JSON list of C-alpha atoms in Angstrom, two decimals:
[
{"chain": "A", "resi": 1, "resn": "MET", "atom": "CA", "xyz": [4.41, -3.05, -5.65]},
{"chain": "A", "resi": 2, "resn": "ALA", "atom": "CA", "xyz": [8.10, -3.09, -6.35]},
{"chain": "A", "resi": 3, "resn": "GLU", "atom": "CA", "xyz": [8.35, -6.86, -6.75]},
{"chain": "A", "resi": 4, "resn": "GLN", "atom": "CA", "xyz": [5.44, -6.91, -9.17]},
{"chain": "A", "resi": 5, "resn": "GLN", "atom": "CA", "xyz": [6.67, -3.75, -10.96]},
{"chain": "A", "resi": 6, "resn": "ILE", "atom": "CA", "xyz": [9.66, -5.79, -12.05]},
{"chain": "A", "resi": 7, "resn": "ALA", "atom": "CA", "xyz": [7.19, -8.29, -13.53]},
{"chain": "A", "resi": 8, "resn": "ASP", "atom": "CA", "xyz": [5.09, -5.55, -15.21]},
{"chain": "A", "resi": 9, "resn": "ALA", "atom": "CA", "xyz": [2.22, -5.28, -12.75]},
{"chain": "A", "resi": 10, "resn": "ALA", "atom": "CA", "xyz": [0.70, -2.43, -10.72]},
{"chain": "A", "resi": 11, "resn": "VAL", "atom": "CA", "xyz": [-1.68, -1.63, -7.88]},
{"chain": "A", "resi": 12, "resn": "GLY", "atom": "CA", "xyz": [-4.38, 0.86, -7.18]},
{"chain": "A", "resi": 13, "resn": "ALA", "atom": "CA", "xyz": [-7.85, 2.11, -7.67]},
{"chain": "A", "resi": 14, "resn": "GLY", "atom": "CA", "xyz": [-9.38, 4.42, -10.21]},
{"chain": "A", "resi": 15, "resn": "GLU", "atom": "CA", "xyz": [-12.57, 6.31, -10.84]},
{"chain": "A", "resi": 16, "resn": "PRO", "atom": "CA", "xyz": [-15.54, 4.38, -12.29]},
{"chain": "A", "resi": 17, "resn": "GLU", "atom": "CA", "xyz": [-16.95, 5.13, -15.70]},
{"chain": "A", "resi": 18, "resn": "LYS", "atom": "CA", "xyz": [-20.68, 5.67, -15.86]},
{"chain": "A", "resi": 19, "resn": "GLY", "atom": "CA", "xyz": [-22.57, 4.29, -18.84]},
{"chain": "A", "resi": 20, "resn": "PRO", "atom": "CA", "xyz": [-25.57, 2.27, -19.98]},
{"chain": "A", "resi": 21, "resn": "SER", "atom": "CA", "xyz": [-24.18, -0.93, -18.47]},
{"chain": "A", "resi": 22, "resn": "GLY", "atom": "CA", "xyz": [-24.86, 0.57, -15.03]},
{"chain": "A", "resi": 23, "resn": "TRP", "atom": "CA", "xyz": [-21.56, 0.68, -13.17]},
{"chain": "A", "resi": 24, "resn": "GLY", "atom": "CA", "xyz": [-22.50, 1.58, -9.61]},
{"chain": "A", "resi": 25, "resn": "GLN", "atom": "CA", "xyz": [-19.84, 1.90, -6.91]},
{"chain": "A", "resi": 26, "resn": "ALA", "atom": "CA", "xyz": [-17.78, -0.14, -9.30]},
{"chain": "A", "resi": 27, "resn": "ILE", "atom": "CA", "xyz": [-14.26, 0.23, -7.97]},
{"chain": "A", "resi": 28, "resn": "ALA", "atom": "CA", "xyz": [-12.31, -2.02, -5.62]},
{"chain": "A", "resi": 29, "resn": "ALA", "atom": "CA", "xyz": [-8.74, -1.45, -4.47]},
{"chain": "A", "resi": 30, "resn": "LEU", "atom": "CA", "xyz": [-6.51, -4.36, -5.44]},
{"chain": "A", "resi": 31, "resn": "VAL", "atom": "CA", "xyz": [-3.02, -4.87, -4.10]},
{"chain": "A", "resi": 32, "resn": "VAL", "atom": "CA", "xyz": [-0.55, -6.88, -6.20]},
{"chain": "A", "resi": 33, "resn": "VAL", "atom": "CA", "xyz": [2.47, -8.18, -4.29]},
{"chain": "A", "resi": 34, "resn": "GLY", "atom": "CA", "xyz": [5.05, -10.77, -5.30]},
{"chain": "A", "resi": 35, "resn": "GLY", "atom": "CA", "xyz": [3.05, -12.03, -8.28]},
{"chain": "A", "resi": 36, "resn": "LEU", "atom": "CA", "xyz": [-0.20, -12.65, -6.36]},
{"chain": "A", "resi": 37, "resn": "ALA", "atom": "CA", "xyz": [-3.23, -10.37, -6.35]},
{"chain": "A", "resi": 38, "resn": "ALA", "atom": "CA", "xyz": [-4.79, -10.34, -2.88]},
{"chain": "A", "resi": 39, "resn": "LEU", "atom": "CA", "xyz": [-7.93, -8.50, -1.88]},
{"chain": "A", "resi": 40, "resn": "LEU", "atom": "CA", "xyz": [-7.59, -7.27, 1.68]},
{"chain": "A", "resi": 41, "resn": "LEU", "atom": "CA", "xyz": [-10.63, -8.94, 3.16]},
{"chain": "A", "resi": 42, "resn": "SER", "atom": "CA", "xyz": [-9.61, -10.36, 6.52]},
{"chain": "A", "resi": 43, "resn": "GLY", "atom": "CA", "xyz": [-8.73, -8.04, 9.35]},
{"chain": "A", "resi": 44, "resn": "THR", "atom": "CA", "xyz": [-10.85, -5.23, 7.90]},
{"chain": "A", "resi": 45, "resn": "PHE", "atom": "CA", "xyz": [-13.17, -2.77, 9.60]},
{"chain": "A", "resi": 46, "resn": "GLN", "atom": "CA", "xyz": [-15.33, -0.68, 7.29]},
{"chain": "A", "resi": 47, "resn": "GLN", "atom": "CA", "xyz": [-16.60, 2.73, 8.28]},
{"chain": "A", "resi": 48, "resn": "LYS", "atom": "CA", "xyz": [-20.39, 2.77, 8.66]},
{"chain": "A", "resi": 49, "resn": "SER", "atom": "CA", "xyz": [-22.35, 5.39, 6.79]},
{"chain": "A", "resi": 50, "resn": "GLY", "atom": "CA", "xyz": [-22.97, 8.46, 8.93]},
{"chain": "A", "resi": 51, "resn": "ASP", "atom": "CA", "xyz": [-20.51, 7.39, 11.65]},
{"chain": "A", "resi": 52, "resn": "PRO", "atom": "CA", "xyz": [-18.04, 10.24, 12.29]},
{"chain": "A", "resi": 53, "resn": "GLU", "atom": "CA", "xyz": [-15.46, 8.00, 13.98]},
{"chain": "A", "resi": 54, "resn": "PRO", "atom": "CA", "xyz": [-12.52, 6.87, 11.79]},
{"chain": "A", "resi": 55, "resn": "ALA", "atom": "CA", "xyz": [-12.19, 3.19, 10.94]},
{"chain": "A", "resi": 56, "resn": "GLU", "atom": "CA", "xyz": [-10.04, 1.09, 13.24]},
{"chain": "A", "resi": 57, "resn": "CYS", "atom": "CA", "xyz": [-7.83, -1.88, 12.45]},
{"chain": "A", "resi": 58, "resn": "HIS", "atom": "CA", "xyz": [-9.00, -5.33, 13.49]},
{"chain": "A", "resi": 59, "resn": "THR", "atom": "CA", "xyz": [-6.74, -6.44, 16.35]},
{"chain": "A", "resi": 60, "resn": "SER", "atom": "CA", "xyz": [-7.69, -10.09, 16.82]},
{"chain": "A", "resi": 61, "resn": "ASP", "atom": "CA", "xyz": [-4.76, -12.25, 17.95]},
{"chain": "A", "resi": 62, "resn": "ASP", "atom": "CA", "xyz": [-5.81, -14.74, 15.27]},
{"chain": "A", "resi": 63, "resn": "ASP", "atom": "CA", "xyz": [-4.49, -12.37, 12.61]},
{"chain": "A", "resi": 64, "resn": "VAL", "atom": "CA", "xyz": [-0.98, -12.21, 14.06]},
{"chain": "A", "resi": 65, "resn": "ARG", "atom": "CA", "xyz": [1.40, -14.72, 12.51]},
{"chain": "A", "resi": 66, "resn": "PRO", "atom": "CA", "xyz": [4.30, -15.43, 14.88]},
{"chain": "A", "resi": 67, "resn": "SER", "atom": "CA", "xyz": [6.43, -16.77, 12.01]},
{"chain": "A", "resi": 68, "resn": "LYS", "atom": "CA", "xyz": [6.82, -13.23, 10.66]},
{"chain": "A", "resi": 69, "resn": "PRO", "atom": "CA", "xyz": [8.68, -10.39, 12.41]},
{"chain": "A", "resi": 70, "resn": "VAL", "atom": "CA", "xyz": [5.66, -8.16, 11.83]},
{"chain": "A", "resi": 71, "resn": "SER", "atom": "CA", "xyz": [2.04, -8.90, 10.96]},
{"chain": "A", "resi": 72, "resn": "GLY", "atom": "CA", "xyz": [-0.41, -7.12, 8.69]},
{"chain": "A", "resi": 73, "resn": "VAL", "atom": "CA", "xyz": [-2.39, -6.00, 11.72]},
{"chain": "A", "resi": 74, "resn": "GLN", "atom": "CA", "xyz": [0.72, -4.49, 13.28]},
{"chain": "A", "resi": 75, "resn": "LEU", "atom": "CA", "xyz": [1.42, -2.63, 10.04]},
{"chain": "A", "resi": 76, "resn": "CYS", "atom": "CA", "xyz": [-2.17, -1.39, 10.01]},
{"chain": "A", "resi": 77, "resn": "THR", "atom": "CA", "xyz": [-1.86, -0.18, 13.58]},
{"chain": "A", "resi": 78, "resn": "ALA", "atom": "CA", "xyz": [1.28, 1.77, 12.68]},
{"chain": "A", "resi": 79, "resn": "LEU", "atom": "CA", "xyz": [-0.27, 3.23, 9.51]},
{"chain": "A", "resi": 80, "resn": "ASN", "atom": "CA", "xyz": [-3.75, 4.07, 10.79]},
{"chain": "A", "resi": 81, "resn": "ARG", "atom": "CA", "xyz": [-2.61, 6.82, 13.13]},
{"chain": "A", "resi": 82, "resn": "ALA", "atom": "CA", "xyz": [-4.67, 9.82, 14.19]},
{"chain": "A", "resi": 83, "resn": "ASP", "atom": "CA", "xyz": [-2.48, 12.30, 12.32]},
{"chain": "A", "resi": 84, "resn": "LEU", "atom": "CA", "xyz": [-2.41, 10.36, 9.02]},
{"chain": "A", "resi": 85, "resn": "PRO", "atom": "CA", "xyz": [-4.84, 12.80, 7.34]},
{"chain": "A", "resi": 86, "resn": "THR", "atom": "CA", "xyz": [-2.61, 15.71, 8.38]},
{"chain": "A", "resi": 87, "resn": "LEU", "atom": "CA", "xyz": [0.49, 13.96, 7.05]},
{"chain": "A", "resi": 88, "resn": "LEU", "atom": "CA", "xyz": [-1.31, 13.52, 3.73]},
{"chain": "A", "resi": 89, "resn": "GLY", "atom": "CA", "xyz": [-2.28, 17.19, 3.62]},
{"chain": "A", "resi": 90, "resn": "THR", "atom": "CA", "xyz": [-6.01, 16.45, 4.08]},
{"chain": "A", "resi": 91, "resn": "PRO", "atom": "CA", "xyz": [-6.51, 17.20, 7.81]},
{"chain": "A", "resi": 92, "resn": "THR", "atom": "CA", "xyz": [-10.33, 17.27, 7.68]},
{"chain": "A", "resi": 93, "resn": "GLU", "atom": "CA", "xyz": [-10.59, 13.69, 6.40]},
{"chain": "A", "resi": 94, "resn": "TYR", "atom": "CA", "xyz": [-10.56, 10.42, 8.33]},
{"chain": "A", "resi": 95, "resn": "ALA", "atom": "CA", "xyz": [-9.94, 6.74, 7.70]},
{"chain": "A", "resi": 96, "resn": "MET", "atom": "CA", "xyz": [-12.99, 5.17, 6.04]},
{"chain": "A", "resi": 97, "resn": "ASN", "atom": "CA", "xyz": [-11.44, 1.69, 5.72]},
{"chain": "A", "resi": 98, "resn": "ALA", "atom": "CA", "xyz": [-8.45, 0.20, 7.53]},
{"chain": "A", "resi": 99, "resn": "SER", "atom": "CA", "xyz": [-7.16, -3.31, 6.90]},
{"chain": "A", "resi": 100, "resn": "GLY", "atom": "CA", "xyz": [-4.24, -5.55, 7.72]},
{"chain": "A", "resi": 101, "resn": "ASN", "atom": "CA", "xyz": [-3.47, -8.92, 6.18]},
{"chain": "A", "resi": 102, "resn": "GLU", "atom": "CA", "xyz": [-0.80, -11.34, 5.01]},
{"chain": "A", "resi": 103, "resn": "SER", "atom": "CA", "xyz": [-0.90, -12.24, 1.32]},
{"chain": "A", "resi": 104, "resn": "VAL", "atom": "CA", "xyz": [0.53, -15.62, 0.32]},
{"chain": "A", "resi": 105, "resn": "GLY", "atom": "CA", "xyz": [2.42, -16.14, -2.94]},
{"chain": "A", "resi": 106, "resn": "ASN", "atom": "CA", "xyz": [2.72, -19.65, -4.35]},
{"chain": "A", "resi": 107, "resn": "TRP", "atom": "CA", "xyz": [5.64, -20.12, -6.72]},
{"chain": "A", "resi": 108, "resn": "ALA", "atom": "CA", "xyz": [6.37, -22.70, -9.42]},
{"chain": "A", "resi": 109, "resn": "ASP", "atom": "CA", "xyz": [9.12, -24.35, -7.38]},
{"chain": "A", "resi": 110, "resn": "GLY", "atom": "CA", "xyz": [6.66, -25.05, -4.56]},
{"chain": "A", "resi": 111, "resn": "THR", "atom": "CA", "xyz": [7.86, -22.32, -2.22]},
{"chain": "A", "resi": 112, "resn": "LYS", "atom": "CA", "xyz": [5.56, -19.82, -0.57]},
{"chain": "A", "resi": 113, "resn": "THR", "atom": "CA", "xyz": [6.13, -16.25, 0.47]},
{"chain": "A", "resi": 114, "resn": "VAL", "atom": "CA", "xyz": [4.07, -14.41, 3.07]},
{"chain": "A", "resi": 115, "resn": "THR", "atom": "CA", "xyz": [3.85, -10.64, 2.68]},
{"chain": "A", "resi": 116, "resn": "PRO", "atom": "CA", "xyz": [2.37, -8.59, 5.54]},
{"chain": "A", "resi": 117, "resn": "GLU", "atom": "CA", "xyz": [0.54, -5.51, 4.29]},
{"chain": "A", "resi": 118, "resn": "ALA", "atom": "CA", "xyz": [-1.85, -2.84, 5.44]},
{"chain": "A", "resi": 119, "resn": "GLU", "atom": "CA", "xyz": [-4.07, -0.33, 3.71]},
{"chain": "A", "resi": 120, "resn": "VAL", "atom": "CA", "xyz": [-5.95, 2.75, 4.87]},
{"chain": "A", "resi": 121, "resn": "GLN", "atom": "CA", "xyz": [-8.43, 4.56, 2.64]},
{"chain": "A", "resi": 122, "resn": "LEU", "atom": "CA", "xyz": [-9.45, 8.19, 3.15]},
{"chain": "A", "resi": 123, "resn": "GLY", "atom": "CA", "xyz": [-11.60, 10.42, 1.00]},
{"chain": "A", "resi": 124, "resn": "THR", "atom": "CA", "xyz": [-8.72, 11.67, -1.15]},
{"chain": "A", "resi": 125, "resn": "TYR", "atom": "CA", "xyz": [-5.90, 9.19, -0.68]},
{"chain": "A", "resi": 126, "resn": "THR", "atom": "CA", "xyz": [-5.36, 5.48, -0.24]},
{"chain": "A", "resi": 127, "resn": "VAL", "atom": "CA", "xyz": [-2.16, 4.48, 1.56]},
{"chain": "A", "resi": 128, "resn": "ASN", "atom": "CA", "xyz": [-0.58, 1.03, 1.44]},
{"chain": "A", "resi": 129, "resn": "LEU", "atom": "CA", "xyz": [2.25, -0.26, 3.64]},
{"chain": "A", "resi": 130, "resn": "SER", "atom": "CA", "xyz": [3.95, -3.62, 3.14]},
{"chain": "A", "resi": 131, "resn": "THR", "atom": "CA", "xyz": [7.21, -5.34, 3.95]},
{"chain": "A", "resi": 132, "resn": "SER", "atom": "CA", "xyz": [9.27, -7.91, 2.09]},
{"chain": "A", "resi": 133, "resn": "ASP", "atom": "CA", "xyz": [12.17, -10.20, 3.01]},
{"chain": "A", "resi": 134, "resn": "ASP", "atom": "CA", "xyz": [13.53, -10.13, -0.56]},
{"chain": "A", "resi": 135, "resn": "ASP", "atom": "CA", "xyz": [17.32, -10.31, -0.41]},
{"chain": "A", "resi": 136, "resn": "ILE", "atom": "CA", "xyz": [17.88, -7.81, -3.24]},
{"chain": "A", "resi": 137, "resn": "PRO", "atom": "CA", "xyz": [19.26, -4.49, -1.96]},
{"chain": "A", "resi": 138, "resn": "VAL", "atom": "CA", "xyz": [17.08, -1.46, -2.59]},
{"chain": "A", "resi": 139, "resn": "ALA", "atom": "CA", "xyz": [19.94, 0.24, -4.43]},
{"chain": "A", "resi": 140, "resn": "GLU", "atom": "CA", "xyz": [19.93, -2.58, -6.99]},
{"chain": "A", "resi": 141, "resn": "MET", "atom": "CA", "xyz": [16.14, -2.56, -7.36]},
{"chain": "A", "resi": 142, "resn": "ALA", "atom": "CA", "xyz": [16.27, 1.07, -8.46]},
{"chain": "A", "resi": 143, "resn": "GLY", "atom": "CA", "xyz": [17.51, -0.11, -11.86]},
{"chain": "A", "resi": 144, "resn": "PHE", "atom": "CA", "xyz": [14.28, -2.04, -12.45]},
{"chain": "A", "resi": 145, "resn": "LEU", "atom": "CA", "xyz": [11.94, 0.81, -11.54]},
{"chain": "A", "resi": 146, "resn": "GLY", "atom": "CA", "xyz": [12.34, 3.10, -14.53]},
{"chain": "A", "resi": 147, "resn": "ARG", "atom": "CA", "xyz": [14.31, 6.20, -15.37]},
{"chain": "A", "resi": 148, "resn": "SER", "atom": "CA", "xyz": [12.19, 8.35, -13.06]},
{"chain": "A", "resi": 149, "resn": "ALA", "atom": "CA", "xyz": [13.30, 6.42, -9.94]},
{"chain": "A", "resi": 150, "resn": "GLN", "atom": "CA", "xyz": [15.03, 8.70, -7.43]},
{"chain": "A", "resi": 151, "resn": "ASN", "atom": "CA", "xyz": [17.39, 7.72, -4.63]},
{"chain": "A", "resi": 152, "resn": "ARG", "atom": "CA", "xyz": [16.36, 8.96, -1.19]},
{"chain": "A", "resi": 153, "resn": "THR", "atom": "CA", "xyz": [17.19, 8.37, 2.47]},
{"chain": "A", "resi": 154, "resn": "ILE", "atom": "CA", "xyz": [14.56, 7.79, 5.15]},
{"chain": "A", "resi": 155, "resn": "GLY", "atom": "CA", "xyz": [15.77, 7.76, 8.75]},
{"chain": "A", "resi": 156, "resn": "GLY", "atom": "CA", "xyz": [19.26, 6.77, 7.63]},
{"chain": "A", "resi": 157, "resn": "HIS", "atom": "CA", "xyz": [17.93, 3.91, 5.47]},
{"chain": "A", "resi": 158, "resn": "PRO", "atom": "CA", "xyz": [18.56, 3.88, 1.69]},
{"chain": "A", "resi": 159, "resn": "ALA", "atom": "CA", "xyz": [15.33, 4.41, -0.25]},
{"chain": "A", "resi": 160, "resn": "VAL", "atom": "CA", "xyz": [14.02, 4.76, -3.81]},
{"chain": "A", "resi": 161, "resn": "LEU", "atom": "CA", "xyz": [11.06, 6.88, -4.90]},
{"chain": "A", "resi": 162, "resn": "TYR", "atom": "CA", "xyz": [9.25, 5.77, -8.06]},
{"chain": "A", "resi": 163, "resn": "SER", "atom": "CA", "xyz": [5.94, 5.94, -9.94]},
{"chain": "A", "resi": 164, "resn": "ASP", "atom": "CA", "xyz": [3.60, 3.22, -11.09]},
{"chain": "A", "resi": 165, "resn": "ARG", "atom": "CA", "xyz": [0.35, 3.14, -13.05]},
{"chain": "A", "resi": 166, "resn": "THR", "atom": "CA", "xyz": [-2.61, 1.82, -11.09]},
{"chain": "A", "resi": 167, "resn": "ILE", "atom": "CA", "xyz": [-5.26, -0.53, -12.41]},
{"chain": "A", "resi": 168, "resn": "ALA", "atom": "CA", "xyz": [-8.96, 0.35, -12.14]},
{"chain": "A", "resi": 169, "resn": "LEU", "atom": "CA", "xyz": [-11.28, -2.59, -11.49]},
{"chain": "A", "resi": 170, "resn": "LYS", "atom": "CA", "xyz": [-14.87, -2.04, -12.64]},
{"chain": "A", "resi": 171, "resn": "PHE", "atom": "CA", "xyz": [-17.67, -4.31, -11.53]},
{"chain": "A", "resi": 172, "resn": "ASN", "atom": "CA", "xyz": [-20.95, -4.62, -13.37]},
{"chain": "A", "resi": 173, "resn": "LEU", "atom": "CA", "xyz": [-23.23, -5.05, -10.37]},
{"chain": "A", "resi": 174, "resn": "GLY", "atom": "CA", "xyz": [-26.00, -6.32, -12.61]},
{"chain": "A", "resi": 175, "resn": "GLY", "atom": "CA", "xyz": [-24.12, -9.09, -14.37]},
{"chain": "A", "resi": 176, "resn": "GLY", "atom": "CA", "xyz": [-21.11, -9.82, -12.18]},
{"chain": "A", "resi": 177, "resn": "LYS", "atom": "CA", "xyz": [-18.61, -9.04, -14.94]},
{"chain": "A", "resi": 178, "resn": "VAL", "atom": "CA", "xyz": [-15.29, -7.49, -13.93]},
{"chain": "A", "resi": 179, "resn": "ASP", "atom": "CA", "xyz": [-13.41, -5.24, -16.32]},
{"chain": "A", "resi": 180, "resn": "THR", "atom": "CA", "xyz": [-10.05, -3.55, -15.97]},
{"chain": "A", "resi": 181, "resn": "GLY", "atom": "CA", "xyz": [-8.61, -0.33, -17.30]},
{"chain": "A", "resi": 182, "resn": "PRO", "atom": "CA", "xyz": [-5.86, 2.18, -16.67]},
{"chain": "A", "resi": 183, "resn": "GLY", "atom": "CA", "xyz": [-6.10, 4.02, -13.38]},
{"chain": "A", "resi": 184, "resn": "GLY", "atom": "CA", "xyz": [-4.14, 6.93, -11.97]},
{"chain": "A", "resi": 185, "resn": "ILE", "atom": "CA", "xyz": [-0.54, 7.27, -10.81]},
{"chain": "A", "resi": 186, "resn": "ALA", "atom": "CA", "xyz": [0.70, 5.75, -7.57]},
{"chain": "A", "resi": 187, "resn": "ARG", "atom": "CA", "xyz": [3.84, 7.11, -5.92]},
{"chain": "A", "resi": 188, "resn": "SER", "atom": "CA", "xyz": [5.82, 4.55, -3.96]},
{"chain": "A", "resi": 189, "resn": "LEU", "atom": "CA", "xyz": [8.83, 4.57, -1.71]},
{"chain": "A", "resi": 190, "resn": "LEU", "atom": "CA", "xyz": [11.03, 1.51, -1.15]},
{"chain": "A", "resi": 191, "resn": "VAL", "atom": "CA", "xyz": [12.98, 1.75, 2.10]},
{"chain": "A", "resi": 192, "resn": "ALA", "atom": "CA", "xyz": [15.72, -0.71, 3.06]},
{"chain": "A", "resi": 193, "resn": "LYS", "atom": "CA", "xyz": [15.10, -2.60, 6.28]},
{"chain": "A", "resi": 194, "resn": "ASP", "atom": "CA", "xyz": [18.55, -1.73, 7.59]},
{"chain": "A", "resi": 195, "resn": "THR", "atom": "CA", "xyz": [20.93, 1.14, 7.09]},
{"chain": "A", "resi": 196, "resn": "LYS", "atom": "CA", "xyz": [23.46, -1.07, 5.25]},
{"chain": "A", "resi": 197, "resn": "ASP", "atom": "CA", "xyz": [20.85, -2.14, 2.65]},
{"chain": "A", "resi": 198, "resn": "GLY", "atom": "CA", "xyz": [21.52, -5.80, 3.27]},
{"chain": "A", "resi": 199, "resn": "GLY", "atom": "CA", "xyz": [18.23, -7.00, 1.77]},
{"chain": "A", "resi": 200, "resn": "GLY", "atom": "CA", "xyz": [14.56, -6.70, 2.59]},
{"chain": "A", "resi": 201, "resn": "PHE", "atom": "CA", "xyz": [12.51, -3.53, 2.43]},
{"chain": "A", "resi": 202, "resn": "TYR", "atom": "CA", "xyz": [9.42, -1.65, 3.46]},
{"chain": "A", "resi": 203, "resn": "GLU", "atom": "CA", "xyz": [7.20, -0.14, 0.80]},
{"chain": "A", "resi": 204, "resn": "VAL", "atom": "CA", "xyz": [4.87, 2.83, 1.28]},
{"chain": "A", "resi": 205, "resn": "SER", "atom": "CA", "xyz": [2.54, 3.70, -1.61]},
{"chain": "A", "resi": 206, "resn": "ILE", "atom": "CA", "xyz": [-0.11, 6.39, -2.01]},
{"chain": "A", "resi": 207, "resn": "TRP", "atom": "CA", "xyz": [-2.61, 7.11, -4.76]},
{"chain": "A", "resi": 208, "resn": "ARG", "atom": "CA", "xyz": [-5.55, 9.44, -5.13]},
{"chain": "A", "resi": 209, "resn": "GLN", "atom": "CA", "xyz": [-9.18, 8.54, -5.79]},
{"chain": "A", "resi": 210, "resn": "ASP", "atom": "CA", "xyz": [-9.43, 11.35, -8.38]},
{"chain": "A", "resi": 211, "resn": "ASP", "atom": "CA", "xyz": [-6.42, 10.11, -10.42]},
{"chain": "A", "resi": 212, "resn": "ILE", "atom": "CA", "xyz": [-4.40, 13.30, -9.79]},
{"chain": "A", "resi": 213, "resn": "VAL", "atom": "CA", "xyz": [-0.69, 12.57, -9.27]},
{"chain": "A", "resi": 214, "resn": "PRO", "atom": "CA", "xyz": [-0.05, 12.24, -5.51]},
{"chain": "A", "resi": 215, "resn": "ASP", "atom": "CA", "xyz": [2.04, 14.74, -3.57]},
{"chain": "A", "resi": 216, "resn": "ASP", "atom": "CA", "xyz": [5.57, 13.41, -3.01]},
{"chain": "A", "resi": 217, "resn": "LEU", "atom": "CA", "xyz": [5.92, 15.47, 0.15]},
{"chain": "A", "resi": 218, "resn": "ALA", "atom": "CA", "xyz": [2.84, 13.73, 1.56]},
{"chain": "A", "resi": 219, "resn": "LEU", "atom": "CA", "xyz": [4.38, 10.33, 0.80]},
{"chain": "A", "resi": 220, "resn": "LEU", "atom": "CA", "xyz": [7.68, 11.31, 2.41]},
{"chain": "A", "resi": 221, "resn": "ARG", "atom": "CA", "xyz": [5.94, 12.65, 5.52]},
{"chain": "A", "resi": 222, "resn": "VAL", "atom": "CA", "xyz": [4.03, 9.40, 5.92]},
{"chain": "A", "resi": 223, "resn": "ALA", "atom": "CA", "xyz": [7.14, 7.25, 5.47]},
{"chain": "A", "resi": 224, "resn": "GLU", "atom": "CA", "xyz": [9.30, 9.33, 7.82]},
{"chain": "A", "resi": 225, "resn": "THR", "atom": "CA", "xyz": [6.63, 9.32, 10.53]},
{"chain": "A", "resi": 226, "resn": "VAL", "atom": "CA", "xyz": [5.15, 5.82, 10.22]},
{"chain": "A", "resi": 227, "resn": "LEU", "atom": "CA", "xyz": [8.15, 3.56, 9.53]},
{"chain": "A", "resi": 228, "resn": "PRO", "atom": "CA", "xyz": [9.96, 4.29, 12.82]},
{"chain": "A", "resi": 229, "resn": "THR", "atom": "CA", "xyz": [6.85, 3.00, 14.64]},
{"chain": "A", "resi": 230, "resn": "VAL", "atom": "CA", "xyz": [6.82, -0.36, 12.81]},
{"chain": "A", "resi": 231, "resn": "PRO", "atom": "CA", "xyz": [8.09, -3.23, 15.02]},
{"chain": "A", "resi": 232, "resn": "GLY", "atom": "CA", "xyz": [11.64, -4.15, 14.02]},
{"chain": "A", "resi": 233, "resn": "TRP", "atom": "CA", "xyz": [12.59, -0.77, 12.54]},
{"chain": "A", "resi": 234, "resn": "THR", "atom": "CA", "xyz": [16.23, 0.03, 13.23]},
{"chain": "A", "resi": 235, "resn": "VAL", "atom": "CA", "xyz": [17.37, 3.55, 14.00]},
{"chain": "A", "resi": 236, "resn": "GLY", "atom": "CA", "xyz": [19.88, 4.88, 11.47]}
]
């Protein structure tokens, strides 16, 4: 989110409008990272209707890319923990969808960037976890994230808390047309990969399905509990 925030983009999901055009189940969560919108399709397990068991991350070895320190599936495994609903303040809920993937950004100079990311959707919240090798320190990125950005520390790592507006995607299931509109507020936390803020970061974002502003304490609990379990995390 942070990379695309600098380029005036956002992520998220919103609540569908109902009207004569017949929007039915017309929302899809879209993640925008590093200038490329990537639907999280591979490495996804969707909760079946009526099944009380929470969704699990796909763990096929084919989804693990050895060229990256951590894969999308590994991020999903760290994020999709049994106590995630409790950390979010919704202990009676469970993961309905859990996905891990690597999105690929193609740039004008011919270079490519691979961004591992994971997403877990519950009844109230959606949580996204990604990592970037960007060499800009988190402390410097705070200046691009708006006046509401707040400096924080997570496990000894410099961090920045900020808000972003999500985008609601609406699909006309009858005609195949896709429309966009303003969604709710996402709260995101950028956390430096090392305690010296030498470049690279993790990003944890949460947003609500009902467009109510997310609870910052829930976001902080998730970041403080999940990030130390991500492969490669350094203890501060």
